[in-house]
PDB file of C-alpha atoms and ligand atoms in Angstrom:
ATOM      1  CA  MET A   6       7.369 -29.349 -56.780  1.00 83.00           C
ATOM      2  CA  THR A   7       6.916 -25.521 -57.728  1.00 96.00           C
ATOM      3  CA  THR A   8       7.618 -22.652 -56.005  1.00 98.00           C
ATOM      4  CA  ALA A   9       5.358 -19.335 -55.997  1.00 98.00           C
ATOM      5  CA  LEU A  10       7.114 -15.473 -54.340  1.00 98.00           C
ATOM      6  CA  VAL A  11       3.034 -13.768 -53.302  1.00 99.00           C
ATOM      7  CA  GLY A  12       3.138 -10.099 -52.836  1.00 98.00           C
ATOM      8  CA  GLY A  13       0.800  -8.045 -50.114  1.00 98.00           C
ATOM      9  CA  ALA A  14       0.580 -11.860 -48.821  1.00 98.00           C
ATOM     10  CA  SER A  15      -0.044 -10.595 -44.750  1.00 98.00           C
ATOM     11  CA  ALA A  16      -3.699 -10.111 -46.484  1.00 98.00           C
ATOM     12  CA  GLY A  17      -6.446  -9.535 -47.924  1.00 98.00           C
ATOM     13  CA  LEU A  18      -6.208 -10.125 -51.732  1.00 98.00           C
ATOM     14  CA  GLY A  19      -2.474 -11.748 -51.603  1.00 98.00           C
ATOM     15  CA  ALA A  20      -3.347 -14.046 -48.582  1.00 98.00           C
ATOM     16  CA  ALA A  21      -6.382 -15.180 -50.064  1.00 98.00           C
ATOM     17  CA  ILE A  22      -3.506 -15.971 -53.012  1.00 99.00           C
ATOM     18  CA  ALA A  23      -1.473 -17.895 -51.123  1.00 99.00           C
ATOM     19  CA  GLU A  24      -3.649 -19.863 -49.042  1.00 98.00           C
ATOM     20  CA  ARG A  25      -4.882 -20.854 -52.719  1.00 98.00           C
ATOM     21  CA  LEU A  26      -1.406 -21.752 -54.166  1.00 98.00           C
ATOM     22  CA  ALA A  27      -0.167 -23.250 -51.663  1.00 98.00           C
ATOM     23  CA  ALA A  28      -3.797 -25.756 -51.792  1.00 98.00           C
ATOM     24  CA  ASP A  29      -2.442 -26.416 -55.123  1.00 98.00           C
ATOM     25  CA  GLY A  30       1.408 -27.751 -53.703  1.00 98.00           C
ATOM     26  CA  ASN A  31       3.493 -24.607 -54.389  1.00 98.00           C
ATOM     27  CA  ASP A  32       6.512 -24.241 -52.035  1.00 98.00           C
ATOM     28  CA  LEU A  33       6.132 -20.069 -51.086  1.00 98.00           C
ATOM     29  CA  LEU A  34       8.063 -17.098 -50.211  1.00 98.00           C
ATOM     30  CA  LEU A  35       4.936 -14.596 -49.242  1.00 99.00           C
ATOM     31  CA  TRP A  36       6.461 -10.722 -49.018  1.00 99.00           C
ATOM     32  CA  SER A  37       5.222  -7.766 -47.647  1.00 98.00           C
ATOM     33  CA  ARG A  38       7.016  -4.872 -45.330  1.00 98.00           C
ATOM     34  CA  SER A  39       6.117  -6.936 -41.674  1.00 96.00           C
ATOM     35  CA  THR A  40       6.732 -11.061 -41.434  1.00 98.00           C
ATOM     36  CA  GLU A  41       5.149  -9.941 -37.833  1.00 98.00           C
ATOM     37  CA  ARG A  42       1.835 -10.506 -39.630  1.00 98.00           C
ATOM     38  CA  LEU A  43       3.019 -12.772 -42.645  1.00 98.00           C
ATOM     39  CA  ASP A  44       5.035 -15.787 -40.362  1.00 98.00           C
ATOM     40  CA  PRO A  45       1.434 -16.470 -37.697  1.00 98.00           C
ATOM     41  CA  ILE A  46       0.229 -17.101 -41.900  1.00 98.00           C
ATOM     42  CA  ALA A  47       3.688 -18.832 -43.237  1.00 98.00           C
ATOM     43  CA  ALA A  48       2.277 -21.574 -39.632  1.00 98.00           C
ATOM     44  CA  THR A  49      -1.201 -21.784 -41.120  1.00 98.00           C
ATOM     45  CA  LEU A  50      -0.940 -22.811 -44.992  1.00 98.00           C
ATOM     46  CA  HIS A  51       2.241 -25.129 -43.978  1.00 98.00           C
ATOM     47  CA  ALA A  52      -0.339 -26.943 -41.254  1.00 98.00           C
ATOM     48  CA  ARG A  53      -3.509 -27.032 -43.489  1.00 98.00           C
ATOM     49  CA  HIS A  54      -1.288 -27.748 -47.040  1.00 98.00           C
ATOM     50  CA  GLY A  55       1.979 -29.502 -46.012  1.00 98.00           C
ATOM     51  CA  VAL A  56       4.302 -27.062 -48.712  1.00 98.00           C
ATOM     52  CA  LYS A  57       6.985 -24.521 -47.544  1.00 98.00           C
ATOM     53  CA  VAL A  58       6.447 -21.844 -47.111  1.00 98.00           C
ATOM     54  CA  HIS A  59       8.913 -18.866 -45.526  1.00 98.00           C
ATOM     55  CA  THR A  60       8.658 -15.135 -45.077  1.00 98.00           C
ATOM     56  CA  VAL A  61      11.111 -11.803 -45.773  1.00 98.00           C
ATOM     57  CA  ALA A  62      10.153  -8.368 -45.301  1.00 98.00           C
ATOM     58  CA  ALA A  63      10.533  -5.621 -47.673  1.00 98.00           C
ATOM     59  CA  ASP A  64       8.784  -2.342 -48.537  1.00 98.00           C
ATOM     60  CA  ALA A  65       7.337  -2.208 -53.068  1.00 98.00           C
ATOM     61  CA  ALA A  66       7.713   1.907 -51.755  1.00 98.00           C
ATOM     62  CA  ASP A  67      11.325   1.121 -51.592  1.00 98.00           C
ATOM     63  CA  PRO A  68      13.578   1.726 -54.554  1.00 98.00           C
ATOM     64  CA  THR A  69      15.876  -1.268 -53.056  1.00 98.00           C
ATOM     65  CA  ALA A  70      12.902  -4.372 -52.113  1.00 98.00           C
ATOM     66  CA  ALA A  71      12.419  -6.086 -55.602  1.00 98.00           C
ATOM     67  CA  ALA A  72      16.579  -7.227 -54.925  1.00 98.00           C
ATOM     68  CA  THR A  73      15.622  -8.451 -51.463  1.00 98.00           C
ATOM     69  CA  VAL A  74      12.853 -10.883 -52.067  1.00 98.00           C
ATOM     70  CA  ALA A  75      14.351 -11.904 -55.384  1.00 98.00           C
ATOM     71  CA  ASP A  76      18.120 -12.175 -53.931  1.00 98.00           C
ATOM     72  CA  ARG A  77      16.178 -14.231 -50.923  1.00 98.00           C
ATOM     73  CA  ALA A  78      13.969 -16.595 -53.574  1.00 98.00           C
ATOM     74  CA  GLU A  79      16.790 -17.263 -55.498  1.00 97.00           C
ATOM     75  CA  GLU A  80      18.426 -18.547 -52.182  1.00 98.00           C
ATOM     76  CA  LEU A  81      15.945 -21.071 -51.064  1.00 98.00           C
ATOM     77  CA  PHE A  82      14.780 -22.062 -54.246  1.00 97.00           C
ATOM     78  CA  GLY A  83      17.118 -21.481 -56.859  1.00 95.00           C
ATOM     79  CA  GLY A  84      14.569 -20.820 -59.434  1.00 92.00           C
ATOM     80  CA  VAL A  85      10.799 -19.217 -59.473  1.00 98.00           C
ATOM     81  CA  ASP A  86       7.920 -20.907 -61.281  1.00 98.00           C
ATOM     82  CA  ILE A  87       5.360 -18.594 -60.344  1.00 98.00           C
ATOM     83  CA  CYS A  88       5.476 -14.459 -59.333  1.00 98.00           C
ATOM     84  CA  VAL A  89       2.438 -12.969 -57.974  1.00 99.00           C
ATOM     85  CA  LEU A  90       2.650  -9.088 -57.990  1.00 99.00           C
ATOM     86  CA  ASN A  91       0.697  -7.308 -55.326  1.00 98.00           C
ATOM     87  CA  ALA A  92       1.488  -4.865 -52.593  1.00 98.00           C
ATOM     88  CA  GLY A  93      -0.634  -2.276 -51.101  1.00 95.00           C
ATOM     89  CA  GLY A  94      -2.129   0.626 -52.909  1.00 94.00           C
ATOM     90  CA  PRO A  95      -1.324   4.140 -52.961  1.00 95.00           C
ATOM     91  CA  PRO A  96      -2.953   7.488 -50.860  1.00 92.00           C
ATOM     92  CA  PRO A  97      -6.173   8.246 -52.365  1.00 91.00           C
ATOM     93  CA  ALA A  98      -5.806  11.625 -54.177  1.00 94.00           C
ATOM     94  CA  THR A  99      -7.917  13.755 -56.734  1.00 94.00           C
ATOM     95  CA  ALA A 100      -5.342  14.704 -59.733  1.00 97.00           C
ATOM     96  CA  ASP A 101      -4.991  17.964 -58.284  1.00 98.00           C
ATOM     97  CA  LYS A 102      -3.219  17.438 -55.903  1.00 97.00           C
ATOM     98  CA  THR A 103      -0.972  15.469 -55.892  1.00 98.00           C
ATOM     99  CA  ASN A 104       2.945  15.910 -55.275  1.00 98.00           C
ATOM    100  CA  ALA A 105       6.309  15.109 -57.564  1.00 98.00           C
ATOM    101  CA  ASP A 106       7.166  13.686 -54.270  1.00 98.00           C
ATOM    102  CA  ASP A 107       4.093  11.252 -53.485  1.00 98.00           C
ATOM    103  CA  TRP A 108       4.156  10.574 -57.558  1.00 98.00           C
ATOM    104  CA  ARG A 109       7.493   9.461 -56.897  1.00 98.00           C
ATOM    105  CA  LYS A 110       6.703   6.897 -54.228  1.00 98.00           C
ATOM    106  CA  ALA A 111       3.585   6.063 -56.346  1.00 98.00           C
ATOM    107  CA  LEU A 112       5.493   4.892 -58.735  1.00 98.00           C
ATOM    108  CA  GLN A 113       7.995   3.185 -57.179  1.00 98.00           C
ATOM    109  CA  LEU A 114       5.067   1.366 -55.439  1.00 98.00           C
ATOM    110  CA  LEU A 115       3.036   0.131 -58.756  1.00 98.00           C
ATOM    111  CA  THR A 116       5.127   0.182 -61.261  1.00 98.00           C
ATOM    112  CA  ILE A 117       8.810   0.422 -60.866  1.00 99.00           C
ATOM    113  CA  THR A 118       9.175  -2.582 -57.713  1.00 99.00           C
ATOM    114  CA  PRO A 119       6.861  -5.079 -59.564  1.00 99.00           C
ATOM    115  CA  ILE A 120       8.645  -4.698 -62.999  1.00 99.00           C
ATOM    116  CA  ASP A 121      12.371  -4.931 -61.342  1.00 99.00           C
ATOM    117  CA  LEU A 122      10.894  -8.294 -60.065  1.00 98.00           C
ATOM    118  CA  ALA A 123       9.976 -10.041 -63.244  1.00 98.00           C
ATOM    119  CA  THR A 124      12.836  -7.937 -64.468  1.00 98.00           C
ATOM    120  CA  ARG A 125      14.568 -10.342 -62.336  1.00 98.00           C
ATOM    121  CA  LEU A 126      12.431 -13.351 -62.049  1.00 98.00           C
ATOM    122  CA  LEU A 127      11.832 -13.588 -66.286  1.00 98.00           C
ATOM    123  CA  PRO A 128      15.190 -15.060 -67.184  1.00 98.00           C
ATOM    124  CA  GLY A 129      15.588 -18.001 -65.723  1.00 98.00           C
ATOM    125  CA  MET A 130      12.169 -18.689 -66.412  1.00 98.00           C
ATOM    126  CA  ARG A 131      12.946 -18.586 -70.046  1.00 98.00           C
ATOM    127  CA  GLU A 132      16.165 -20.665 -69.610  1.00 98.00           C
ATOM    128  CA  ARG A 133      13.548 -23.428 -67.932  1.00 97.00           C
ATOM    129  CA  GLY A 134      11.007 -23.055 -70.691  1.00 98.00           C
ATOM    130  CA  HIS A 135       8.583 -22.438 -68.132  1.00 97.00           C
ATOM    131  CA  GLY A 136       6.522 -19.445 -65.688  1.00 98.00           C
ATOM    132  CA  ARG A 137       4.412 -17.582 -64.409  1.00 98.00           C
ATOM    133  CA  ILE A 138       3.604 -13.183 -63.750  1.00 98.00           C
ATOM    134  CA  VAL A 139       0.334 -12.899 -62.290  1.00 99.00           C
ATOM    135  CA  ALA A 140       0.032  -8.977 -61.740  1.00 99.00           C
ATOM    136  CA  VAL A 141      -3.076  -7.465 -59.092  1.00 98.00           C
ATOM    137  CA  LEU A 142      -3.831  -4.505 -61.388  1.00 98.00           C
ATOM    138  CA  SER A 143      -7.466  -2.262 -60.153  1.00 97.00           C
ATOM    139  CA  SER A 144     -10.204  -1.857 -62.478  1.00 96.00           C
ATOM    140  CA  GLY A 145      -9.114   1.334 -62.800  1.00 96.00           C
ATOM    141  CA  VAL A 146      -6.832   0.155 -65.449  1.00 97.00           C
ATOM    142  CA  ARG A 147      -9.928   0.178 -68.030  1.00 95.00           C
ATOM    143  CA  GLU A 148     -12.169   2.512 -66.402  1.00 95.00           C
ATOM    144  CA  PRO A 149     -10.475   4.960 -64.127  1.00 96.00           C
ATOM    145  CA  LEU A 150     -11.984   5.570 -60.293  1.00 92.00           C
ATOM    146  CA  PRO A 151     -12.657   9.071 -59.084  1.00 90.00           C
ATOM    147  CA  ASN A 152     -10.072   9.869 -56.322  1.00 90.00           C
ATOM    148  CA  LEU A 153      -7.345   7.575 -57.540  1.00 94.00           C
ATOM    149  CA  THR A 154      -4.802   9.071 -59.525  1.00 98.00           C
ATOM    150  CA  TYR A 155      -1.506   7.702 -58.585  1.00 98.00           C
ATOM    151  CA  SER A 156      -3.818   4.108 -58.730  1.00 97.00           C
ATOM    152  CA  ASN A 157      -4.738   4.181 -62.129  1.00 98.00           C
ATOM    153  CA  SER A 158      -1.782   6.221 -63.553  1.00 98.00           C
ATOM    154  CA  GLY A 159       1.180   3.984 -62.180  1.00 98.00           C
ATOM    155  CA  ARG A 160      -1.165   0.493 -62.696  1.00 98.00           C
ATOM    156  CA  ALA A 161      -2.051   1.526 -66.424  1.00 98.00           C
ATOM    157  CA  ALA A 162       2.393   1.498 -66.485  1.00 98.00           C
ATOM    158  CA  LEU A 163       2.068  -1.859 -65.057  1.00 98.00           C
ATOM    159  CA  ALA A 164      -0.800  -2.888 -67.193  1.00 98.00           C
ATOM    160  CA  ALA A 165       1.341  -1.561 -70.383  1.00 98.00           C
ATOM    161  CA  TRP A 166       3.971  -3.599 -69.750  1.00 98.00           C
ATOM    162  CA  ILE A 167       2.016  -6.527 -68.961  1.00 98.00           C
ATOM    163  CA  LYS A 168       1.476  -6.744 -72.752  1.00 98.00           C
ATOM    164  CA  THR A 169       4.213  -5.875 -73.902  1.00 98.00           C
ATOM    165  CA  ALA A 170       6.389  -8.139 -72.009  1.00 98.00           C
ATOM    166  CA  GLY A 171       4.051 -11.179 -72.465  1.00 98.00           C
ATOM    167  CA  ARG A 172       4.531 -10.795 -76.386  1.00 98.00           C
ATOM    168  CA  GLU A 173       8.450 -11.262 -75.836  1.00 98.00           C
ATOM    169  CA  VAL A 174       8.424 -14.231 -73.782  1.00 98.00           C
ATOM    170  CA  ALA A 175       5.359 -16.376 -75.535  1.00 98.00           C
ATOM    171  CA  ALA A 176       6.770 -18.309 -77.032  1.00 98.00           C
ATOM    172  CA  ASP A 177       9.737 -19.458 -73.925  1.00 98.00           C
ATOM    173  CA  GLY A 178       6.330 -21.259 -72.040  1.00 98.00           C
ATOM    174  CA  VAL A 179       6.170 -18.251 -69.851  1.00 98.00           C
ATOM    175  CA  THR A 180       2.611 -16.218 -69.231  1.00 98.00           C
ATOM    176  CA  VAL A 181       2.461 -12.850 -68.111  1.00 99.00           C
ATOM    177  CA  ASN A 182      -0.925 -11.922 -67.438  1.00 98.00           C
ATOM    178  CA  GLY A 183      -2.541  -9.593 -64.701  1.00 98.00           C
ATOM    179  CA  VAL A 184      -6.000  -9.799 -63.152  1.00 98.00           C
ATOM    180  CA  VAL A 185      -8.184  -6.202 -62.994  1.00 98.00           C
ATOM    181  CA  PRO A 186     -10.200  -6.429 -59.306  1.00 98.00           C
ATOM    182  CA  GLY A 187     -14.440  -5.576 -59.137  1.00 96.00           C
ATOM    183  CA  ARG A 188     -14.398  -4.232 -55.310  1.00 96.00           C
ATOM    184  CA  ILE A 189     -12.945  -7.754 -53.560  1.00 98.00           C
ATOM    185  CA  ASP A 190     -14.190  -7.833 -49.659  1.00 98.00           C
ATOM    186  CA  THR A 191     -11.194  -6.323 -47.871  1.00 97.00           C
ATOM    187  CA  ASP A 192      -9.267  -4.110 -45.670  1.00 94.00           C
ATOM    188  CA  ARG A 193      -8.623  -1.795 -48.685  1.00 90.00           C
ATOM    189  CA  VAL A 194     -11.404  -1.692 -50.114  1.00 94.00           C
ATOM    190  CA  ALA A 195     -13.323  -0.503 -46.360  1.00 94.00           C
ATOM    191  CA  GLN A 196     -10.339   1.782 -46.039  1.00 91.00           C
ATOM    192  CA  LEU A 197     -11.083   3.399 -49.107  1.00 88.00           C
ATOM    193  CA  ASP A 198     -15.283   3.340 -48.377  1.00 93.00           C
ATOM    194  CA  ALA A 199     -14.501   5.652 -44.913  1.00 93.00           C
ATOM    195  CA  ALA A 200     -12.493   7.690 -47.104  1.00 87.00           C
ATOM    196  CA  ALA A 201     -14.981   7.443 -49.753  1.00 89.00           C
ATOM    197  CA  ALA A 202     -17.287   8.562 -46.865  1.00 93.00           C
ATOM    198  CA  LYS A 203     -15.634  11.685 -45.024  1.00 92.00           C
ATOM    199  CA  ARG A 204     -15.337  13.579 -48.398  1.00 87.00           C
ATOM    200  CA  THR A 205     -19.234  13.263 -48.599  1.00 90.00           C
ATOM    201  CA  GLY A 206     -20.435  13.732 -45.027  1.00 95.00           C
ATOM    202  CA  THR A 207     -21.952  10.443 -45.421  1.00 95.00           C
ATOM    203  CA  ASP A 208     -21.854   7.102 -43.335  1.00 94.00           C
ATOM    204  CA  GLU A 209     -20.060   3.803 -44.432  1.00 95.00           C
ATOM    205  CA  ALA A 210     -22.207   2.178 -44.744  1.00 95.00           C
ATOM    206  CA  SER A 211     -24.145   4.130 -47.398  1.00 96.00           C
ATOM    207  CA  VAL A 212     -20.887   4.925 -49.247  1.00 96.00           C
ATOM    208  CA  ARG A 213     -20.501   0.279 -49.299  1.00 96.00           C
ATOM    209  CA  ALA A 214     -24.679   0.616 -50.127  1.00 97.00           C
ATOM    210  CA  ALA A 215     -24.446   2.741 -53.377  1.00 96.00           C
ATOM    211  CA  SER A 216     -20.942   0.287 -54.572  1.00 95.00           C
ATOM    212  CA  ILE A 217     -22.883  -2.050 -54.173  1.00 97.00           C
ATOM    213  CA  ALA A 218     -25.295  -0.853 -56.075  1.00 98.00           C
ATOM    214  CA  THR A 219     -23.245  -0.629 -59.333  1.00 96.00           C
ATOM    215  CA  ILE A 220     -22.541  -4.390 -59.576  1.00 98.00           C
ATOM    216  CA  PRO A 221     -24.513  -6.468 -60.922  1.00 98.00           C
ATOM    217  CA  ALA A 222     -24.087 -10.028 -59.112  1.00 98.00           C
ATOM    218  CA  GLY A 223     -26.004  -7.590 -56.518  1.00 98.00           C
ATOM    219  CA  ARG A 224     -22.320  -7.725 -54.001  1.00 98.00           C
ATOM    220  CA  TYR A 225     -18.945  -7.196 -52.628  1.00 98.00           C
ATOM    221  CA  GLY A 226     -16.342  -9.910 -54.059  1.00 98.00           C
ATOM    222  CA  ASP A 227     -15.010 -12.455 -51.984  1.00 98.00           C
ATOM    223  CA  PRO A 228     -11.454 -12.672 -51.763  1.00 98.00           C
ATOM    224  CA  GLN A 229     -11.382 -16.434 -52.655  1.00 98.00           C
ATOM    225  CA  GLU A 230     -13.789 -15.557 -55.357  1.00 98.00           C
ATOM    226  CA  PHE A 231     -10.054 -13.194 -56.845  1.00 98.00           C
ATOM    227  CA  ALA A 232      -7.231 -15.604 -55.910  1.00 99.00           C
ATOM    228  CA  ALA A 233      -9.232 -18.648 -57.475  1.00 98.00           C
ATOM    229  CA  VAL A 234      -8.875 -16.566 -60.743  1.00 98.00           C
ATOM    230  CA  VAL A 235      -5.564 -16.154 -60.075  1.00 99.00           C
ATOM    231  CA  GLY A 236      -4.361 -19.415 -59.583  1.00 98.00           C
ATOM    232  CA  PHE A 237      -5.768 -20.695 -63.153  1.00 98.00           C
ATOM    233  CA  LEU A 238      -3.342 -17.509 -64.055  1.00 98.00           C
ATOM    234  CA  ALA A 239      -0.731 -20.067 -62.288  1.00 98.00           C
ATOM    235  CA  GLY A 240      -0.952 -23.359 -63.594  1.00 98.00           C
ATOM    236  CA  PRO A 241      -0.503 -25.210 -65.821  1.00 97.00           C
ATOM    237  CA  THR A 242      -4.292 -25.328 -67.509  1.00 98.00           C
ATOM    238  CA  SER A 243      -3.658 -21.436 -68.759  1.00 98.00           C
ATOM    239  CA  SER A 244      -1.280 -22.095 -70.783  1.00 98.00           C
ATOM    240  CA  TYR A 245      -2.223 -20.167 -73.932  1.00 98.00           C
ATOM    241  CA  VAL A 246      -3.709 -17.343 -71.842  1.00 98.00           C
ATOM    242  CA  THR A 247      -0.248 -14.708 -71.574  1.00 98.00           C
ATOM    243  CA  ALA A 248      -0.170 -10.394 -72.254  1.00 98.00           C
ATOM    244  CA  SER A 249      -3.998 -10.370 -70.985  1.00 98.00           C
ATOM    245  CA  LEU A 250      -6.527  -8.148 -68.050  1.00 98.00           C
ATOM    246  CA  LEU A 251      -8.713 -11.279 -67.072  1.00 98.00           C
ATOM    247  CA  SER A 252     -11.402  -9.003 -65.111  1.00 97.00           C
ATOM    248  CA  CYS A 253     -13.284 -11.030 -61.638  1.00 98.00           C
ATOM    249  CA  ASP A 254     -16.128  -8.158 -60.693  1.00 98.00           C
ATOM    250  CA  GLY A 255     -18.955  -9.710 -60.630  1.00 98.00           C
ATOM    251  CA  GLY A 256     -20.043  -7.692 -63.724  1.00 97.00           C
ATOM    252  CA  LEU A 257     -19.111  -3.641 -62.617  1.00 97.00           C
ATOM    253  CA  MET A 258     -16.970  -3.209 -66.190  1.00 96.00           C
ATOM    254  CA  ARG A 259     -18.820  -2.387 -68.837  1.00 94.00           C
ATOM    255  CA  SER A 260     -15.068  -2.178 -70.907  1.00 91.00           C
ATOM    256  CA  MET A 261     -14.973  -4.150 -74.155  1.00 86.00           C
ATOM    257  CA  THR A 262     -11.159  -4.422 -73.620  1.00 79.00           C
TER     258      THR A 262
HETATM  259  N1  LIG B  18      -9.466  -5.446 -52.758  1.00 58.32           N
HETATM  260  C1  LIG B  18      -9.762  -4.817 -53.894  1.00 58.32           C
HETATM  261  O1  LIG B  18     -11.001  -5.082 -54.822  1.00 58.32           O
HETATM  262  C2  LIG B  18      -8.806  -3.494 -54.992  1.00 58.32           C
HETATM  263  C3  LIG B  18      -9.322  -3.251 -56.417  1.00 58.32           C
HETATM  264  C4  LIG B  18      -8.593  -2.714 -57.005  1.00 58.32           C
HETATM  265  C5  LIG B  18      -7.486  -2.939 -56.928  1.00 58.32           C
HETATM  266  N2  LIG B  18      -6.982  -3.337 -55.700  1.00 58.32           N
HETATM  267  C6  LIG B  18      -4.790  -3.775 -55.214  1.00 58.32           C
HETATM  268  O2  LIG B  18      -4.724  -5.065 -54.822  1.00 58.32           O
HETATM  269  C7  LIG B  18      -3.609  -4.918 -54.046  1.00 58.32           C
HETATM  270  C8  LIG B  18      -3.767  -5.733 -52.855  1.00 58.32           C
HETATM  271  O3  LIG B  18      -5.592  -4.925 -52.389  1.00 58.32           O
HETATM  272  P1  LIG B  18      -6.061  -5.827 -50.658  1.00 58.32           P
HETATM  273  O4  LIG B  18      -7.565  -5.328 -50.850  1.00 58.32           O
HETATM  274  O5  LIG B  18      -5.712  -6.992 -50.633  1.00 58.32           O
HETATM  275  O6  LIG B  18      -5.187  -4.583 -50.158  1.00 58.32           O
HETATM  276  P2  LIG B  18      -4.892  -4.632 -48.070  1.00 58.32           P
HETATM  277  O7  LIG B  18      -6.325  -5.778 -48.166  1.00 58.32           O
HETATM  278  O8  LIG B  18      -5.207  -3.568 -48.097  1.00 58.32           O
HETATM  279  O9  LIG B  18      -3.807  -5.494 -48.775  1.00 58.32           O
HETATM  280  C9  LIG B  18      -2.242  -5.335 -49.071  1.00 58.32           C
HETATM  281  C10 LIG B  18      -1.517  -5.895 -48.566  1.00 58.32           C
HETATM  282  O10 LIG B  18      -0.396  -5.473 -49.128  1.00 58.32           O
HETATM  283  C11 LIG B  18       0.861  -5.560 -48.656  1.00 58.32           C
HETATM  284  N3  LIG B  18       1.346  -4.047 -48.307  1.00 58.32           N
HETATM  285  C12 LIG B  18       0.979  -2.947 -48.613  1.00 58.32           C
HETATM  286  N4  LIG B  18       1.843  -1.800 -48.868  1.00 58.32           N
HETATM  287  C13 LIG B  18       2.585  -2.663 -48.807  1.00 58.32           C
HETATM  288  C14 LIG B  18       4.626  -1.952 -48.945  1.00 58.32           C
HETATM  289  N5  LIG B  18       4.716  -0.963 -49.408  1.00 58.32           N
HETATM  290  N6  LIG B  18       5.289  -2.529 -49.460  1.00 58.32           N
HETATM  291  C15 LIG B  18       5.138  -4.142 -49.608  1.00 58.32           C
HETATM  292  N7  LIG B  18       3.992  -5.156 -48.545  1.00 58.32           N
HETATM  293  C16 LIG B  18       2.703  -3.828 -48.783  1.00 58.32           C
HETATM  294  C17 LIG B  18      -0.537  -5.740 -46.964  1.00 58.32           C
HETATM  295  O11 LIG B  18       0.639  -5.907 -45.583  1.00 58.32           O
HETATM  296  P3  LIG B  18       1.181  -5.113 -44.732  1.00 58.32           P
HETATM  297  O12 LIG B  18       0.865  -4.289 -43.730  1.00 58.32           O
HETATM  298  O13 LIG B  18       1.849  -6.173 -44.010  1.00 58.32           O
HETATM  299  O14 LIG B  18       2.763  -4.818 -45.293  1.00 58.32           O
HETATM  300  C18 LIG B  18      -1.113  -6.133 -47.389  1.00 58.32           C
HETATM  301  O15 LIG B  18      -0.560  -7.771 -46.962  1.00 58.32           O
HETATM  302  C19 LIG B  18      -4.037  -3.850 -53.930  1.00 58.32           C
HETATM  303  O16 LIG B  18      -2.445  -3.057 -54.363  1.00 58.32           O
HETATM  304  C20 LIG B  18      -5.753  -2.583 -53.950  1.00 58.32           C
HETATM  305  O17 LIG B  18      -4.969  -1.195 -53.957  1.00 58.32           O
HETATM  306  C21 LIG B  18      -8.076  -3.947 -54.667  1.00 58.32           C
END
């Protein structure tokens, strides 16, 4: 039985990823800020897939989060095979409206906590000769998004870490990759659409329609479609894919890299 850690697992992409990894037969430790939100998901996944599913609360914007999660995983499993780096997004802000306090929080959330967590797990993975680190990124790492200054910047740093760390551990059977969502239909995307509607003085349905018009597939993605890509990178058949950023975006991004 392999073991997996999934962050931001109480909703959206993280919940879909947890379901995918449970269906693939992994025992899980799910984390987000609230075990109240996680526990019903854990019970459902256990009932549906027969795997053991544990939960722990930690706030990725708090500098102690990585230690809390890694220590609990060590107690439960003794070693983690798969770690999905995911949590919530930072608040929207244009570049002229950022401030030092919010930069610290955003970089802790998007960059330092995921890197800290992965860094705690990598030595065990390398020793055992097997491991999978998969980070949820954003299209902003390829094509910076308007009004998402914190997200564009913090995730770009995480993407650079993925490219660096993936090469360092490749010979030890450990892969480190990122998945780049375009627009996948979750609460977060609905909130961003609502914020854009408020900012531009229009309604949410018009923002969504305009956004969909830019996606060649003609729709937002389903979280399960995104989770399938993470499941591939977390599974045994992706053994020669590392230090890569894979898009799941219905053709949205034009960038060649
Ligand atoms: N959906 C997309 O198309 C898309 C596109 C680009 C980037 N992303 C990014 O991908 C990530 C997941 O997106 P999503 O759409 O699944 O968002 P979501 O529906 O808002 O879910 C976010 C999840 O993260 C948890 N979370 C939020 N803040 C946290 C924190 N400080 N510490 C720990 N957990 C936290 C939430 O649970 P609790 O409330 O229980 O903590 C929830 O489980 C986000 O970073 C988002 O910005 C998503």
